[in-house]
CSV table of C-alpha atoms in Angstrom, one decimal:
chain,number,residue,atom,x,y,z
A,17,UNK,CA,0.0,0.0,0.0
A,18,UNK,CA,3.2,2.8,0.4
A,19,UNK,CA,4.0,1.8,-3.0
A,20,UNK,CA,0.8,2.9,-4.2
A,21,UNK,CA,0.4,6.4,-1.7
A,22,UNK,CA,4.5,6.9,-2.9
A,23,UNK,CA,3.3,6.7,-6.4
A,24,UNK,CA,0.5,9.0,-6.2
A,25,UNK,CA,2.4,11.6,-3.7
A,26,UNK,CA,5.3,12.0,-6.6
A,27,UNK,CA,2.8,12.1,-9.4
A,28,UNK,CA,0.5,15.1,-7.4
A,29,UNK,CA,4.3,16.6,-6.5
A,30,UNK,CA,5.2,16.3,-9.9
A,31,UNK,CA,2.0,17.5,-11.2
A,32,UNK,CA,2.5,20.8,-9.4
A,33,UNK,CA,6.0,21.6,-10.0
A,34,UNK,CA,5.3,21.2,-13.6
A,35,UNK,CA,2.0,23.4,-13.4
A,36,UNK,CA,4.1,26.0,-11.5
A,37,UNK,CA,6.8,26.0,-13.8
A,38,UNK,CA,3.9,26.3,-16.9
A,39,UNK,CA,2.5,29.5,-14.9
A,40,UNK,CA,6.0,31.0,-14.3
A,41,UNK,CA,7.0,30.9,-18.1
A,42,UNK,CA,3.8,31.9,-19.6
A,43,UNK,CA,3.7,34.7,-17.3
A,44,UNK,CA,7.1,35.4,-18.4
A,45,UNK,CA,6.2,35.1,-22.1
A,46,UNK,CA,3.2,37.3,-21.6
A,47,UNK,CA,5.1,40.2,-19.7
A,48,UNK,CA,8.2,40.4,-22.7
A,49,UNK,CA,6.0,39.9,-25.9
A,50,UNK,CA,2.2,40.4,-24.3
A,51,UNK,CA,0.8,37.4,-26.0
A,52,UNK,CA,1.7,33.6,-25.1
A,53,UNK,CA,1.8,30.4,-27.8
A,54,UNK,CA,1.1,27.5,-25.9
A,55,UNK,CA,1.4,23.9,-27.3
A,56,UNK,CA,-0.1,21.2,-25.5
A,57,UNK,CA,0.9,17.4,-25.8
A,58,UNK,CA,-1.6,15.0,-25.0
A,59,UNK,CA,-2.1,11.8,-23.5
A,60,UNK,CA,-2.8,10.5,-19.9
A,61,UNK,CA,0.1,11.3,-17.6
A,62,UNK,CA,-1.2,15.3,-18.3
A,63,UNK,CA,-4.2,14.8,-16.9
A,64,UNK,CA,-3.4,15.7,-13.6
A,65,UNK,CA,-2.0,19.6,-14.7
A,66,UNK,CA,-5.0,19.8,-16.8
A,67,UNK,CA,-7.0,19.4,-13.3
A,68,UNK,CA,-5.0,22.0,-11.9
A,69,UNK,CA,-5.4,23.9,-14.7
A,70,UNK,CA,-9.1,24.2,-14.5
A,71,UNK,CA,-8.8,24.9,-10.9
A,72,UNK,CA,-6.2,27.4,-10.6
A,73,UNK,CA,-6.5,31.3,-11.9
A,74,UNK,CA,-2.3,31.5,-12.1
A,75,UNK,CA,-2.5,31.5,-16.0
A,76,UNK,CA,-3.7,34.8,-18.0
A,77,UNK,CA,-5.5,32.8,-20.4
A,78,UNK,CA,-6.9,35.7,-21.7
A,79,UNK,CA,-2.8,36.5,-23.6
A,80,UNK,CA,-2.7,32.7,-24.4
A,81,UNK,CA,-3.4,31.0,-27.6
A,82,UNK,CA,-4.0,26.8,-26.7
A,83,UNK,CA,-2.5,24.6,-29.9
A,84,UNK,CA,-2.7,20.7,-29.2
A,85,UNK,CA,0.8,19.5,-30.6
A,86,UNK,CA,0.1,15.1,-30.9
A,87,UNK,CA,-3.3,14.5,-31.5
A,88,UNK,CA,-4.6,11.4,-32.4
A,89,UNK,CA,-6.3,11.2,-35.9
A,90,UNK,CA,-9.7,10.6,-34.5
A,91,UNK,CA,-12.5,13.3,-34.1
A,92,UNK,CA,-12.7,15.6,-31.6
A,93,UNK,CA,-14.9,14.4,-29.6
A,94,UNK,CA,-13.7,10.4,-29.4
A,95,UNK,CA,-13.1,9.4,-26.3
A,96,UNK,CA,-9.3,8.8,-27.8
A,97,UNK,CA,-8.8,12.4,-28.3
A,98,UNK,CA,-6.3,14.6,-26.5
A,99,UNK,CA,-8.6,17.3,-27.5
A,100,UNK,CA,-11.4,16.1,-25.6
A,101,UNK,CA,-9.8,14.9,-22.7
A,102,UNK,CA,-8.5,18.9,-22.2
A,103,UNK,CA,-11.5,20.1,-22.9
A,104,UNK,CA,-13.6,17.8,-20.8
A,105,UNK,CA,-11.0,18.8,-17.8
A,106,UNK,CA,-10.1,22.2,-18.6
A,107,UNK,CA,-11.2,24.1,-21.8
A,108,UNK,CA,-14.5,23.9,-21.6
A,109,UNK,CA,-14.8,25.3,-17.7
A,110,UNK,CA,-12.4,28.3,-18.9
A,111,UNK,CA,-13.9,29.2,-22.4
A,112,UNK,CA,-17.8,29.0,-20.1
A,113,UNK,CA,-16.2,31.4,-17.6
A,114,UNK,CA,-15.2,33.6,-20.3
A,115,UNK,CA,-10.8,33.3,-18.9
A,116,UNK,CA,-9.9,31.7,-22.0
A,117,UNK,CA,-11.4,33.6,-25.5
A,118,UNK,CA,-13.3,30.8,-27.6
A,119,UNK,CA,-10.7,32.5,-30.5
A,120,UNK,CA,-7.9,31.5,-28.6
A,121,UNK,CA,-8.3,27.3,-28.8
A,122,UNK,CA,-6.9,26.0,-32.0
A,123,UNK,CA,-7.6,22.2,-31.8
């Protein structure tokens, strides 16, 4: 049973980190050139920054532009899709709140 908790304490650690990191660079990139690129890779092990992404108001989405960088060649809304899984956990809840401009997700 450690094994399992250990497993799941380094993924949440390194979940944050990496969404910290994220939040430092694009607010970086927004403060020296006012607008941000962002390409997002897909795939499972992001899931857990995508959760934090959706919770967290670090980001100025409103100076980012979201491209997804690997997706699968299935439609947008197969359950295979690294475009749905973001938006299911994160675009959706930002575009609805009006923090990310619908104009600013390139799938």
């Amino acid at each position: 049973m450690d094994n399992i908790a250990t497993k799941s304490t380094h993924k949440d650690a390194w979940a944050s980190d990496t969404y910290l990191e994220m939040v430092s660079m694009i607010s970086n990139v927004v403060l020296q050139k006012g607008i941000c690129v962002l390409g997002v890779c897909g795939g499972r092990s992001v899931e857990p920054i995508f959760a934090l992404m959706a919770k967290k108001r670090d980001i100025p989405w409103s100076k980012v532009h979201l491209f997804f960088t690997d997706d699968r060649l299935v439609p947008f809304d197969d359950p295979n899709s690294n475009v749905k899984l973001a938006n299911d956990l994160f675009v959706s809840e930002l575009t609805k709140k009006e923090l990310l401009p619908e104009g600013h997700f390139h799938p």
